[in-house]
PDB file of C-alpha atoms in Angstrom:
ATOM      1  CA  MET A  81       0.046   0.394   0.052  1.00  0.00           C
ATOM      2  CA  THR A  82       1.241   3.763  -0.851  1.00  0.00           C
ATOM      3  CA  GLN A  83       2.147   5.994   2.117  1.00  0.00           C
ATOM      4  CA  ARG A  84       1.275   9.861   1.477  1.00  0.00           C
ATOM      5  CA  ALA A  85       2.347  12.234   3.579  1.00  0.00           C
ATOM      6  CA  HIS A  86       0.926  14.289   6.155  1.00  0.00           C
ATOM      7  CA  LEU A  87       0.740  17.802   4.892  1.00  0.00           C
ATOM      8  CA  ILE A  88       0.291  20.528   7.700  1.00  0.00           C
ATOM      9  CA  VAL A  89      -0.474  24.326   6.147  1.00  0.00           C
ATOM     10  CA  PHE A  90       0.599  26.938   8.367  1.00  0.00           C
ATOM     11  CA  ALA A  91      -1.711  30.121   7.473  1.00  0.00           C
ATOM     12  CA  ASN A  92      -2.918  32.951   9.412  1.00  0.00           C
ATOM     13  CA  GLU A  93      -3.793  35.709   7.197  1.00  0.00           C
ATOM     14  CA  LYS A  94      -2.356  38.387   9.946  1.00  0.00           C
ATOM     15  CA  GLY A  95       1.389  38.590  10.270  1.00  0.00           C
ATOM     16  CA  GLY A  96       2.783  38.888  13.861  1.00  0.00           C
ATOM     17  CA  THR A  97       1.959  35.471  15.015  1.00  0.00           C
ATOM     18  CA  GLY A  98       4.814  34.092  14.982  1.00  0.00           C
ATOM     19  CA  LYS A  99       3.477  31.905  12.845  1.00  0.00           C
ATOM     20  CA  SER A 100       6.924  30.723  10.926  1.00  0.00           C
ATOM     21  CA  THR A 101       8.951  30.699  14.185  1.00  0.00           C
ATOM     22  CA  THR A 102       6.000  27.918  15.549  1.00  0.00           C
ATOM     23  CA  ALA A 103       6.632  26.202  11.764  1.00  0.00           C
ATOM     24  CA  VAL A 104      10.325  25.552  12.261  1.00  0.00           C
ATOM     25  CA  HIS A 105       9.997  24.854  15.513  1.00  0.00           C
ATOM     26  CA  VAL A 106       7.183  21.635  13.994  1.00  0.00           C
ATOM     27  CA  ALA A 107       9.324  20.674  11.468  1.00  0.00           C
ATOM     28  CA  VAL A 108      12.897  20.159  13.504  1.00  0.00           C
ATOM     29  CA  ALA A 109      11.164  18.691  16.638  1.00  0.00           C
ATOM     30  CA  LEU A 110       9.673  16.272  13.989  1.00  0.00           C
ATOM     31  CA  ALA A 111      12.690  15.928  12.256  1.00  0.00           C
ATOM     32  CA  ALA A 112      14.705  14.969  15.099  1.00  0.00           C
ATOM     33  CA  GLN A 113      12.214  12.084  15.770  1.00  0.00           C
ATOM     34  CA  GLY A 114      13.876  10.713  12.994  1.00  0.00           C
ATOM     35  CA  ARG A 115      10.797  11.723  10.759  1.00  0.00           C
ATOM     36  CA  ARG A 116      10.853  12.773   6.793  1.00  0.00           C
ATOM     37  CA  VAL A 117      10.124  16.196   6.567  1.00  0.00           C
ATOM     38  CA  ALA A 118      10.062  18.161   3.821  1.00  0.00           C
ATOM     39  CA  VAL A 119       9.378  22.329   4.194  1.00  0.00           C
ATOM     40  CA  ILE A 120       7.815  24.565   1.557  1.00  0.00           C
ATOM     41  CA  ASP A 121       7.883  28.671   1.917  1.00  0.00           C
ATOM     42  CA  LEU A 122       5.107  30.044   0.510  1.00  0.00           C
ATOM     43  CA  ASP A 123       6.272  33.987   1.521  1.00  0.00           C
ATOM     44  CA  THR A 124       8.641  34.568  -1.420  1.00  0.00           C
ATOM     45  CA  ARG A 125       9.114  38.040  -0.108  1.00  0.00           C
ATOM     46  CA  GLN A 126      10.457  37.341   3.642  1.00  0.00           C
ATOM     47  CA  ARG A 127      10.904  34.011   2.933  1.00  0.00           C
ATOM     48  CA  THR A 128      11.355  33.752   7.243  1.00  0.00           C
ATOM     49  CA  MET A 129      11.464  30.029   7.708  1.00  0.00           C
ATOM     50  CA  VAL A 130      13.779  29.560   4.545  1.00  0.00           C
ATOM     51  CA  ARG A 131      16.091  31.885   6.030  1.00  0.00           C
ATOM     52  CA  TYR A 132      15.756  30.001   9.860  1.00  0.00           C
ATOM     53  CA  LEU A 133      16.363  26.603   7.984  1.00  0.00           C
ATOM     54  CA  ASP A 134      19.891  28.689   6.066  1.00  0.00           C
ATOM     55  CA  ASN A 135      20.703  30.144   9.112  1.00  0.00           C
ATOM     56  CA  ARG A 136      20.255  26.550  10.248  1.00  0.00           C
ATOM     57  CA  ALA A 137      22.837  25.048   8.190  1.00  0.00           C
ATOM     58  CA  ALA A 138      25.402  27.341   8.040  1.00  0.00           C
ATOM     59  CA  THR A 139      25.197  27.276  11.988  1.00  0.00           C
ATOM     60  CA  ALA A 140      25.985  23.717  11.701  1.00  0.00           C
ATOM     61  CA  ARG A 141      28.846  23.466   8.711  1.00  0.00           C
ATOM     62  CA  ARG A 142      30.316  26.560  11.077  1.00  0.00           C
ATOM     63  CA  GLU A 143      30.220  24.765  14.507  1.00  0.00           C
ATOM     64  CA  HIS A 144      30.693  21.129  13.236  1.00  0.00           C
ATOM     65  CA  VAL A 145      27.767  20.220  14.375  1.00  0.00           C
ATOM     66  CA  GLU A 146      24.538  17.656  13.413  1.00  0.00           C
ATOM     67  CA  LEU A 147      21.903  19.577  13.509  1.00  0.00           C
ATOM     68  CA  ALA A 148      18.484  17.697  12.734  1.00  0.00           C
ATOM     69  CA  SER A 149      16.773  19.279  10.387  1.00  0.00           C
ATOM     70  CA  PRO A 150      13.970  19.080   7.069  1.00  0.00           C
ATOM     71  CA  ARG A 151      14.395  19.580   3.533  1.00  0.00           C
ATOM     72  CA  PHE A 152      13.045  23.193   2.556  1.00  0.00           C
ATOM     73  CA  GLU A 153      12.568  25.524  -0.199  1.00  0.00           C
ATOM     74  CA  VAL A 154      11.016  28.783  -1.495  1.00  0.00           C
ATOM     75  CA  PHE A 155       7.744  27.929  -3.446  1.00  0.00           C
ATOM     76  CA  ASP A 156       7.910  30.949  -6.961  1.00  0.00           C
ATOM     77  CA  PRO A 157       4.546  31.147  -8.577  1.00  0.00           C
ATOM     78  CA  GLU A 158       7.436  32.778 -11.383  1.00  0.00           C
ATOM     79  CA  LYS A 159       8.643  29.857 -11.840  1.00  0.00           C
ATOM     80  CA  ASP A 160       5.935  27.330 -11.662  1.00  0.00           C
ATOM     81  CA  ALA A 161       2.749  28.644 -10.714  1.00  0.00           C
ATOM     82  CA  ASN A 162       0.901  24.598  -9.568  1.00  0.00           C
ATOM     83  CA  ILE A 163       1.478  24.654  -5.381  1.00  0.00           C
ATOM     84  CA  LEU A 164      -0.532  21.164  -5.764  1.00  0.00           C
ATOM     85  CA  GLY A 165       1.703  19.852  -8.101  1.00  0.00           C
ATOM     86  CA  ARG A 166       4.573  20.744  -6.156  1.00  0.00           C
ATOM     87  CA  ILE A 167       3.447  19.686  -2.410  1.00  0.00           C
ATOM     88  CA  ASP A 168       2.672  16.104  -4.028  1.00  0.00           C
ATOM     89  CA  ALA A 169       6.358  16.467  -5.698  1.00  0.00           C
ATOM     90  CA  LEU A 170       8.245  17.137  -2.892  1.00  0.00           C
ATOM     91  CA  ALA A 171       5.555  14.439  -0.479  1.00  0.00           C
ATOM     92  CA  GLU A 172       7.202  11.872  -2.895  1.00  0.00           C
ATOM     93  CA  ASP A 173       9.994  11.380  -0.344  1.00  0.00           C
ATOM     94  CA  ALA A 174       8.581  12.453   2.979  1.00  0.00           C
ATOM     95  CA  GLU A 175       6.262  11.454   5.988  1.00  0.00           C
ATOM     96  CA  PHE A 176       5.275  15.069   6.538  1.00  0.00           C
ATOM     97  CA  VAL A 177       5.424  18.521   4.075  1.00  0.00           C
ATOM     98  CA  ILE A 178       4.645  21.396   6.124  1.00  0.00           C
ATOM     99  CA  VAL A 179       4.352  24.859   4.729  1.00  0.00           C
ATOM    100  CA  ASP A 180       4.235  28.306   6.092  1.00  0.00           C
ATOM    101  CA  THR A 181       2.200  30.446   4.457  1.00  0.00           C
ATOM    102  CA  PRO A 182       2.467  34.441   4.005  1.00  0.00           C
ATOM    103  CA  GLY A 183       0.460  36.631   6.521  1.00  0.00           C
ATOM    104  CA  ARG A 184      -2.117  38.483   4.129  1.00  0.00           C
ATOM    105  CA  ASP A 185      -4.571  36.768   1.280  1.00  0.00           C
ATOM    106  CA  ASP A 186      -2.552  34.582  -0.951  1.00  0.00           C
ATOM    107  CA  PRO A 187      -4.193  32.615  -3.668  1.00  0.00           C
ATOM    108  CA  TYR A 188      -1.671  29.483  -3.254  1.00  0.00           C
ATOM    109  CA  ALA A 189      -1.823  29.432   0.503  1.00  0.00           C
ATOM    110  CA  MET A 190      -6.063  28.706   0.120  1.00  0.00           C
ATOM    111  CA  LYS A 191      -4.950  25.876  -2.316  1.00  0.00           C
ATOM    112  CA  ALA A 192      -2.478  24.116   0.157  1.00  0.00           C
ATOM    113  CA  VAL A 193      -5.099  24.398   2.340  1.00  0.00           C
ATOM    114  CA  THR A 194      -7.650  22.527   0.660  1.00  0.00           C
ATOM    115  CA  ARG A 195      -5.459  19.655   0.489  1.00  0.00           C
ATOM    116  CA  ALA A 196      -4.415  20.002   4.479  1.00  0.00           C
ATOM    117  CA  ASP A 197      -4.622  17.146   6.645  1.00  0.00           C
ATOM    118  CA  THR A 198      -3.903  19.475  10.098  1.00  0.00           C
ATOM    119  CA  LEU A 199      -4.318  23.053   9.052  1.00  0.00           C
ATOM    120  CA  VAL A 200      -2.446  25.044  12.301  1.00  0.00           C
ATOM    121  CA  THR A 201      -3.978  28.843  12.453  1.00  0.00           C
ATOM    122  CA  PRO A 202      -1.362  30.872  15.210  1.00  0.00           C
ATOM    123  CA  ILE A 203      -2.877  33.453  17.281  1.00  0.00           C
ATOM    124  CA  ASN A 204      -1.279  36.060  19.569  1.00  0.00           C
ATOM    125  CA  ASP A 205      -3.710  35.897  22.596  1.00  0.00           C
ATOM    126  CA  SER A 206      -5.220  38.740  22.105  1.00  0.00           C
ATOM    127  CA  PHE A 207      -9.269  39.994  21.083  1.00  0.00           C
ATOM    128  CA  ILE A 208      -7.141  41.755  18.118  1.00  0.00           C
ATOM    129  CA  ASP A 209      -6.115  38.448  16.766  1.00  0.00           C
ATOM    130  CA  LEU A 210      -9.254  36.264  17.685  1.00  0.00           C
ATOM    131  CA  ASP A 211     -11.517  39.007  15.621  1.00  0.00           C
ATOM    132  CA  LEU A 212      -9.771  37.062  12.295  1.00  0.00           C
ATOM    133  CA  ILE A 213     -11.902  34.101  12.922  1.00  0.00           C
ATOM    134  CA  GLY A 214     -14.950  35.702  15.417  1.00  0.00           C
ATOM    135  CA  GLN A 215     -16.575  38.721  16.009  1.00  0.00           C
ATOM    136  CA  VAL A 216     -16.793  39.610  19.636  1.00  0.00           C
ATOM    137  CA  ASP A 217     -18.870  41.563  21.713  1.00  0.00           C
ATOM    138  CA  PRO A 218     -17.467  44.653  23.179  1.00  0.00           C
ATOM    139  CA  ASP A 219     -19.962  44.103  26.477  1.00  0.00           C
ATOM    140  CA  THR A 220     -19.802  40.740  27.419  1.00  0.00           C
ATOM    141  CA  TYR A 221     -17.406  39.617  25.611  1.00  0.00           C
ATOM    142  CA  ARG A 222     -19.042  36.643  24.170  1.00  0.00           C
ATOM    143  CA  ILE A 223     -18.834  35.482  20.412  1.00  0.00           C
ATOM    144  CA  LYS A 224     -21.128  37.190  18.181  1.00  0.00           C
ATOM    145  CA  ARG A 225     -20.399  35.319  14.826  1.00  0.00           C
ATOM    146  CA  PRO A 226     -17.570  33.958  13.374  1.00  0.00           C
ATOM    147  CA  SER A 227     -15.254  36.079  10.982  1.00  0.00           C
ATOM    148  CA  PHE A 228     -13.855  36.155   7.228  1.00  0.00           C
ATOM    149  CA  TYR A 229     -11.430  33.656   8.204  1.00  0.00           C
ATOM    150  CA  ALA A 230     -13.144  30.835   9.349  1.00  0.00           C
ATOM    151  CA  GLU A 231     -16.145  31.373   6.397  1.00  0.00           C
ATOM    152  CA  VAL A 232     -12.594  30.902   4.108  1.00  0.00           C
ATOM    153  CA  VAL A 233     -11.436  27.720   6.235  1.00  0.00           C
ATOM    154  CA  TRP A 234     -14.956  26.541   6.153  1.00  0.00           C
ATOM    155  CA  ASP A 235     -14.835  26.292   2.339  1.00  0.00           C
ATOM    156  CA  ALA A 236     -11.442  24.855   1.925  1.00  0.00           C
ATOM    157  CA  ARG A 237     -12.737  21.553   4.008  1.00  0.00           C
ATOM    158  CA  LYS A 238     -15.617  21.904   2.051  1.00  0.00           C
ATOM    159  CA  VAL A 239     -13.273  21.074  -0.596  1.00  0.00           C
ATOM    160  CA  ARG A 240     -11.011  18.958   0.638  1.00  0.00           C
ATOM    161  CA  ALA A 241     -14.349  16.204   1.242  1.00  0.00           C
ATOM    162  CA  LYS A 242     -15.599  16.848  -2.293  1.00  0.00           C
ATOM    163  CA  THR A 243     -11.620  15.908  -3.104  1.00  0.00           C
ATOM    164  CA  ASP A 244     -10.929  12.697  -1.611  1.00  0.00           C
ATOM    165  CA  GLY A 245     -13.138  12.847   1.505  1.00  0.00           C
ATOM    166  CA  GLY A 246     -10.436  14.050   3.629  1.00  0.00           C
ATOM    167  CA  THR A 247     -10.666  16.004   6.604  1.00  0.00           C
ATOM    168  CA  VAL A 248      -8.887  19.292   7.684  1.00  0.00           C
ATOM    169  CA  ASP A 249      -8.592  18.553  11.452  1.00  0.00           C
ATOM    170  CA  TRP A 250      -8.078  22.482  12.260  1.00  0.00           C
ATOM    171  CA  VAL A 251      -6.465  23.548  15.375  1.00  0.00           C
ATOM    172  CA  VAL A 252      -5.990  27.064  17.015  1.00  0.00           C
ATOM    173  CA  LEU A 253      -2.473  28.084  18.045  1.00  0.00           C
ATOM    174  CA  ARG A 254      -2.509  30.479  21.567  1.00  0.00           C
ATOM    175  CA  ASN A 255       0.792  32.016  21.244  1.00  0.00           C
ATOM    176  CA  ARG A 256       2.914  34.389  22.932  1.00  0.00           C
ATOM    177  CA  LEU A 257       0.663  33.365  26.224  1.00  0.00           C
ATOM    178  CA  GLN A 258       1.517  35.945  29.557  1.00  0.00           C
ATOM    179  CA  HIS A 259       3.150  33.774  32.184  1.00  0.00           C
ATOM    180  CA  LEU A 260       0.731  35.455  34.708  1.00  0.00           C
ATOM    181  CA  GLU A 261      -2.490  35.143  34.880  1.00  0.00           C
ATOM    182  CA  ALA A 262      -4.982  37.957  33.777  1.00  0.00           C
ATOM    183  CA  ARG A 263      -8.726  39.057  32.871  1.00  0.00           C
ATOM    184  CA  ASN A 264      -8.040  39.463  29.484  1.00  0.00           C
ATOM    185  CA  MET A 265      -6.280  36.058  28.570  1.00  0.00           C
ATOM    186  CA  ARG A 266      -9.035  34.450  30.875  1.00  0.00           C
ATOM    187  CA  ARG A 267     -11.403  36.442  28.240  1.00  0.00           C
ATOM    188  CA  VAL A 268      -9.899  35.418  25.214  1.00  0.00           C
ATOM    189  CA  GLY A 269      -9.652  31.827  26.311  1.00  0.00           C
ATOM    190  CA  GLN A 270     -13.214  32.016  27.157  1.00  0.00           C
ATOM    191  CA  ALA A 271     -13.875  33.347  24.130  1.00  0.00           C
ATOM    192  CA  VAL A 272     -11.819  31.257  21.955  1.00  0.00           C
ATOM    193  CA  ASP A 273     -13.393  28.140  23.157  1.00  0.00           C
ATOM    194  CA  GLU A 274     -16.698  29.123  22.881  1.00  0.00           C
ATOM    195  CA  LEU A 275     -15.560  29.713  19.123  1.00  0.00           C
ATOM    196  CA  SER A 276     -14.473  26.323  18.953  1.00  0.00           C
ATOM    197  CA  LYS A 277     -17.417  24.660  19.258  1.00  0.00           C
ATOM    198  CA  ARG A 278     -19.583  27.253  17.018  1.00  0.00           C
ATOM    199  CA  VAL A 279     -16.636  26.604  14.030  1.00  0.00           C
ATOM    200  CA  GLY A 280     -15.090  23.290  14.839  1.00  0.00           C
ATOM    201  CA  PHE A 281     -11.539  23.489  15.588  1.00  0.00           C
ATOM    202  CA  ARG A 282      -9.451  22.689  18.140  1.00  0.00           C
ATOM    203  CA  VAL A 283      -7.903  24.906  21.153  1.00  0.00           C
ATOM    204  CA  ILE A 284      -4.009  23.722  21.957  1.00  0.00           C
ATOM    205  CA  PRO A 285      -1.065  26.495  24.155  1.00  0.00           C
ATOM    206  CA  GLY A 286       1.915  27.084  21.801  1.00  0.00           C
ATOM    207  CA  LEU A 287       4.712  29.259  21.991  1.00  0.00           C
ATOM    208  CA  GLY A 288       4.672  31.196  25.750  1.00  0.00           C
ATOM    209  CA  GLU A 289       6.192  35.168  24.803  1.00  0.00           C
ATOM    210  CA  ARG A 290       9.896  34.429  25.658  1.00  0.00           C
ATOM    211  CA  VAL A 291      12.384  36.431  24.579  1.00  0.00           C
ATOM    212  CA  ILE A 292      14.653  32.809  23.754  1.00  0.00           C
ATOM    213  CA  TYR A 293      12.330  32.692  20.698  1.00  0.00           C
ATOM    214  CA  ARG A 294      14.273  35.304  18.690  1.00  0.00           C
ATOM    215  CA  GLU A 295      17.773  34.861  19.529  1.00  0.00           C
ATOM    216  CA  LEU A 296      17.441  31.815  18.419  1.00  0.00           C
ATOM    217  CA  PHE A 297      17.054  32.789  14.801  1.00  0.00           C
ATOM    218  CA  PRO A 298      20.134  34.237  13.737  1.00  0.00           C
ATOM    219  CA  LYS A 299      22.223  30.985  14.721  1.00  0.00           C
ATOM    220  CA  GLY A 300      18.398  28.607  13.156  1.00  0.00           C
ATOM    221  CA  LEU A 301      18.642  26.887  16.630  1.00  0.00           C
ATOM    222  CA  THR A 302      15.175  25.738  18.347  1.00  0.00           C
ATOM    223  CA  LEU A 303      14.351  24.997  22.016  1.00  0.00           C
ATOM    224  CA  LEU A 304      15.121  21.046  20.576  1.00  0.00           C
ATOM    225  CA  ASP A 305      19.510  22.298  19.964  1.00  0.00           C
ATOM    226  CA  LEU A 306      19.992  22.792  23.893  1.00  0.00           C
ATOM    227  CA  GLY A 307      23.600  21.349  23.791  1.00  0.00           C
ATOM    228  CA  ALA A 308      24.169  23.755  21.061  1.00  0.00           C
ATOM    229  CA  ILE A 309      22.893  26.692  22.812  1.00  0.00           C
ATOM    230  CA  LYS A 310      25.837  28.788  25.018  1.00  0.00           C
ATOM    231  CA  GLU A 311      24.153  29.384  29.003  1.00  0.00           C
ATOM    232  CA  VAL A 312      21.382  27.698  28.639  1.00  0.00           C
ATOM    233  CA  GLY A 313      18.857  28.657  32.137  1.00  0.00           C
ATOM    234  CA  LEU A 314      15.298  27.493  33.016  1.00  0.00           C
ATOM    235  CA  SER A 315      13.689  29.455  31.245  1.00  0.00           C
ATOM    236  CA  HIS A 316      15.382  27.069  28.606  1.00  0.00           C
ATOM    237  CA  VAL A 317      14.351  23.515  30.269  1.00  0.00           C
ATOM    238  CA  ALA A 318      10.645  25.285  30.831  1.00  0.00           C
ATOM    239  CA  ALA A 319      10.245  26.528  26.654  1.00  0.00           C
ATOM    240  CA  ARG A 320      11.398  23.163  25.367  1.00  0.00           C
ATOM    241  CA  GLN A 321       8.998  21.554  27.351  1.00  0.00           C
ATOM    242  CA  GLU A 322       6.652  24.415  26.131  1.00  0.00           C
ATOM    243  CA  LEU A 323       7.863  22.901  22.593  1.00  0.00           C
ATOM    244  CA  ARG A 324       7.261  19.459  23.269  1.00  0.00           C
ATOM    245  CA  GLU A 325       3.708  19.110  24.856  1.00  0.00           C
ATOM    246  CA  MET A 326       2.250  22.083  21.984  1.00  0.00           C
ATOM    247  CA  VAL A 327       4.081  19.615  19.191  1.00  0.00           C
ATOM    248  CA  ALA A 328       2.357  16.623  21.244  1.00  0.00           C
ATOM    249  CA  GLY A 329      -1.068  19.004  21.195  1.00  0.00           C
ATOM    250  CA  LEU A 330      -1.069  18.708  17.196  1.00  0.00           C
ATOM    251  CA  GLN A 331      -1.902  15.210  17.791  1.00  0.00           C
ATOM    252  CA  LEU A 332       0.065  14.005  14.287  1.00  0.00           C
ATOM    253  CA  PRO A 333       0.274  10.544  12.634  1.00  0.00           C
ATOM    254  CA  GLU A 334       3.333   7.797  13.954  1.00  0.00           C
ATOM    255  CA  PRO A 335       4.866   6.106  11.476  1.00  0.00           C
ATOM    256  CA  ALA A 336       2.038   3.172  11.698  1.00  0.00           C
ATOM    257  CA  ASP A 337      -0.569   5.922  10.914  1.00  0.00           C
ATOM    258  CA  LEU A 338       0.533   7.456   7.929  1.00  0.00           C
ATOM    259  CA  PHE A 339      -0.882   3.669   6.213  1.00  0.00           C
ATOM    260  CA  ASN A 340      -4.916   3.258   5.417  1.00  0.00           C
ATOM    261  CA  ARG A 341      -5.348   7.409   4.349  1.00  0.00           C
ATOM    262  CA  PRO A 342      -7.327   8.179   0.830  1.00  0.00           C
ATOM    263  CA  ALA A 343      -4.697   8.850  -1.681  1.00  0.00           C
ATOM    264  CA  PRO A 344      -5.012  12.491  -2.668  1.00  0.00           C
ATOM    265  CA  ALA A 345      -7.107  13.720  -5.955  1.00  0.00           C
ATOM    266  CA  PRO A 346      -4.877  15.092  -8.936  1.00  0.00           C
ATOM    267  CA  ALA A 347      -3.714  18.415  -8.362  1.00  0.00           C
ATOM    268  CA  ALA A 348      -5.466  19.444 -11.562  1.00  0.00           C
ATOM    269  CA  SER A 349      -8.844  17.888 -10.023  1.00  0.00           C
ATOM    270  CA  VAL A 350      -8.915  20.437  -7.507  1.00  0.00           C
ATOM    271  CA  ALA A 351     -10.520  24.111  -8.030  1.00  0.00           C
ATOM    272  CA  VAL A 352     -11.164  26.478  -5.792  1.00  0.00           C
ATOM    273  CA  SER A 353     -11.760  30.774  -6.156  1.00  0.00           C
ATOM    274  CA  VAL A 354      -9.210  32.892  -4.773  1.00  0.00           C
TER     275      VAL A 354
END
């Protein structure tokens, strides 16, 4: 029986949510488990994820250390605009294909979402970010209605169901959680939980608000590389545990689970209005 890769799409039409940082940590975590991982960065301008992984490769060469890494590339629509075909090509020799998308409305990102097995939408712990997927009553802080992005994802899920009968596991990731209890954090949490029941997504904690995530980028290191990080403190260890819990919360398939899944339809048969 043919094995097919599990497609993880990190998508959010708002920037500044820690999307690329989260995607890179998940990719490296899977690679560190010995899984075959391929990454494609759809942000042809900023290329944050690929720059992160380029830095990682440079550090490995410079420090003469082995750092688990995925294969990676930047999607260039000027050379080949068939994003689903490119995903299929990467999937031929991978257990997981991870797609990092721009923080804006992007037609190629939405096509990738229609093929996703796991869709991860990071949001910062604020009503500003929550507004992307649900509108909140200003007096009660209760959800009034789903927002445009929830409707976009709903349409993408319908396309996926019609294409191969598959489902999209939508995970909303609450990034940059403060480590001190606050009334705003409780209100956001209650609103997200309420919206999850109406729209149909899972909520898991993401990466906390820690300076270390910004400091790791120039060397391309992650919190799984504590042996390569100088001056490791308790905050690093706590953040690594946070990362492990986040990856576990995604509930990604184990090797045996990647079998007995329907094969995707050819890329050309998928049509989505963008």
